[in-house]
Amino acid sequence: MTKQRTPIIDNHGRPLTYVRLAVTDRCNLRCFYCMPAEGIDYLPKKQLLTYEEMERMLQVLASLGISKVRITGGEPFLRKDLIYFLQQVKAIPGIEEIHITTNGVLTEPYIEDLVKLGIKSVNLSLDTLDRERFFKITRRDEFEKVMQTYYALLDSQIPVKINAVVMENQNIADIVPLAALTKDYPVSVRFIEEMPFNGEGQHYPVLTWNYRKIIQELQTAFPDLYKVSDDLHSTANHYAIPGYKGNIGVIAAFSRTFCGTCNRIRVTAQGGLKTCLYGNDVLNVKDILRSGTSNATLIEELLRTFNSRAKNGYEAEAQRPSLLSIFESMSSIGG
Ligand code: SAM
Ligand code: SF4
């Protein structure tokens, strides 16, 4: 049993225990809310953190009390030898939980490996249960493979969460059928407000389908919907339907209602540290790792950034040099 490390507390009294690591910016889908259809410039391979660099960074973060890692991207299963990397992460003292977010296209053949690794949960992105709408949203015809991954994950007993971005004029008809998946399986279906991280800027002047409207839609279809308790650091507000095996989460990702308990940091595919999703990179971890500096220097720099986090996503956004820079793609931030 490894010794529990005391987490670092940020300048607003929030413990930092969770890192989201984008292992690639490449993707085999083109979800319109995340990436443009064409013309996206992938990072040259040399600009991605190597597995060795990621491992060293995670060792340092674990020494500072980070105990939960989410592997994301781009599509993490596009990165070669991902399972090998996960084995290295699992062996880092202090890392207690590994989670993965995936689009499910390439995931199914690796599920046995994920079980062996003791992966804590898989978040599967699935915005619709309709093949044609899936194609319209992701611009790729891969619905069947994603559904195969979904059923294989349920069979594997790995806890599954579905991430569904709610998009005006796109998948509103899917809200009820997706929520109904919680009837027979212990799955958590989470509806996420769409954020302006599609590489092109905001789609709508106003976000009509905000968390309140999503909850109303659910309450209309399921009048017995009731609130269940949330983990302290959860970004989702959870609900359930009597007699159903799973639960439903609503994530106010655009309205930013959860910043007060935010315990997470992000490392982008190019090795930038973000202490808020809505903020700029606050530290170039890759340059530090490649400059030959000691871990002690890296720790000093990390602590400096942890001690100057924005209070919330609005403050972080306002601190960006230009609001235009929010027009980045979620594929390099990792969600
Ligand atoms: N490719 C993987 C996937 O789709 O699951 C992992 C990376 S993806 C960027 C991580 C999560 O971010 C996905 O669940 C996706 O739905 C979500 N996401 C991407 N762009 C978003 C946006 N503009 N607003 C809200 N969520 C978004
Ligand atoms: Fe790819 Fe995930 Fe972005 Fe969709 S949300 S384009 S699957 S990185």
mmCIF file of N, CA and C in Angstrom, residues 56-57 59-60 63 288-289 292-302:
data_model
loop_
_atom_site.group_PDB
_atom_site.id
_atom_site.type_symbol
_atom_site.label_atom_id
_atom_site.label_comp_id
_atom_site.label_asym_id
_atom_site.label_seq_id
_atom_site.Cartn_x
_atom_site.Cartn_y
_atom_site.Cartn_z
ATOM 1 N N ARG A 56 7.384 10.934 -16.316
ATOM 2 C CA ARG A 56 8.130 11.744 -15.339
ATOM 3 C C ARG A 56 7.224 12.833 -14.752
ATOM 4 N N MET A 57 6.447 13.464 -15.634
ATOM 5 C CA MET A 57 5.558 14.519 -15.148
ATOM 6 C C MET A 57 4.535 13.954 -14.151
ATOM 7 N N GLN A 59 4.890 11.320 -12.284
ATOM 8 C CA GLN A 59 5.582 10.985 -11.028
ATOM 9 C C GLN A 59 5.684 12.226 -10.142
ATOM 10 N N VAL A 60 6.035 13.347 -10.783
ATOM 11 C CA VAL A 60 6.171 14.597 -10.020
ATOM 12 C C VAL A 60 4.802 15.035 -9.492
ATOM 13 N N SER A 63 3.785 13.037 -6.598
ATOM 14 C CA SER A 63 4.510 13.407 -5.373
ATOM 15 C C SER A 63 3.875 14.642 -4.736
ATOM 16 N N ILE A 288 10.092 22.660 -19.968
ATOM 17 C CA ILE A 288 10.813 22.438 -18.707
ATOM 18 C C ILE A 288 11.421 21.040 -18.711
ATOM 19 N N LEU A 289 10.615 20.057 -19.129
ATOM 20 C CA LEU A 289 11.120 18.673 -19.122
ATOM 21 C C LEU A 289 12.295 18.512 -20.092
ATOM 22 N N GLY A 292 16.364 19.991 -19.360
ATOM 23 C CA GLY A 292 17.375 19.360 -18.498
ATOM 24 C C GLY A 292 17.289 19.816 -17.050
ATOM 25 N N THR A 293 16.227 20.521 -16.695
ATOM 26 C CA THR A 293 16.098 20.972 -15.295
ATOM 27 C C THR A 293 15.724 19.809 -14.370
ATOM 28 N N SER A 294 15.957 20.015 -13.109
ATOM 29 C CA SER A 294 15.686 18.971 -12.122
ATOM 30 C C SER A 294 14.193 18.927 -11.794
ATOM 31 N N ASN A 295 13.796 17.839 -11.161
ATOM 32 C CA ASN A 295 12.407 17.749 -10.700
ATOM 33 C C ASN A 295 12.097 18.843 -9.691
ATOM 34 N N ALA A 296 13.120 19.230 -8.913
ATOM 35 C CA ALA A 296 12.890 20.263 -7.896
ATOM 36 C C ALA A 296 12.447 21.562 -8.561
ATOM 37 N N THR A 297 13.049 21.893 -9.705
ATOM 38 C CA THR A 297 12.670 23.128 -10.415
ATOM 39 C C THR A 297 11.255 22.991 -10.980
ATOM 40 N N LEU A 298 10.966 21.808 -11.531
ATOM 41 C CA LEU A 298 9.619 21.584 -12.069
ATOM 42 C C LEU A 298 8.583 21.746 -10.949
ATOM 43 N N ILE A 299 8.893 21.179 -9.793
ATOM 44 C CA ILE A 299 7.962 21.277 -8.654
ATOM 45 C C ILE A 299 7.753 22.747 -8.264
ATOM 46 N N GLU A 300 8.834 23.503 -8.235
ATOM 47 C CA GLU A 300 8.732 24.928 -7.891
ATOM 48 C C GLU A 300 7.765 25.647 -8.842
ATOM 49 N N GLU A 301 7.949 25.375 -10.134
ATOM 50 C CA GLU A 301 7.107 26.023 -11.148
ATOM 51 C C GLU A 301 5.648 25.580 -11.007
ATOM 52 N N LEU A 302 5.448 24.283 -10.759
ATOM 53 C CA LEU A 302 4.076 23.783 -10.611
ATOM 54 C C LEU A 302 3.402 24.445 -9.409
#
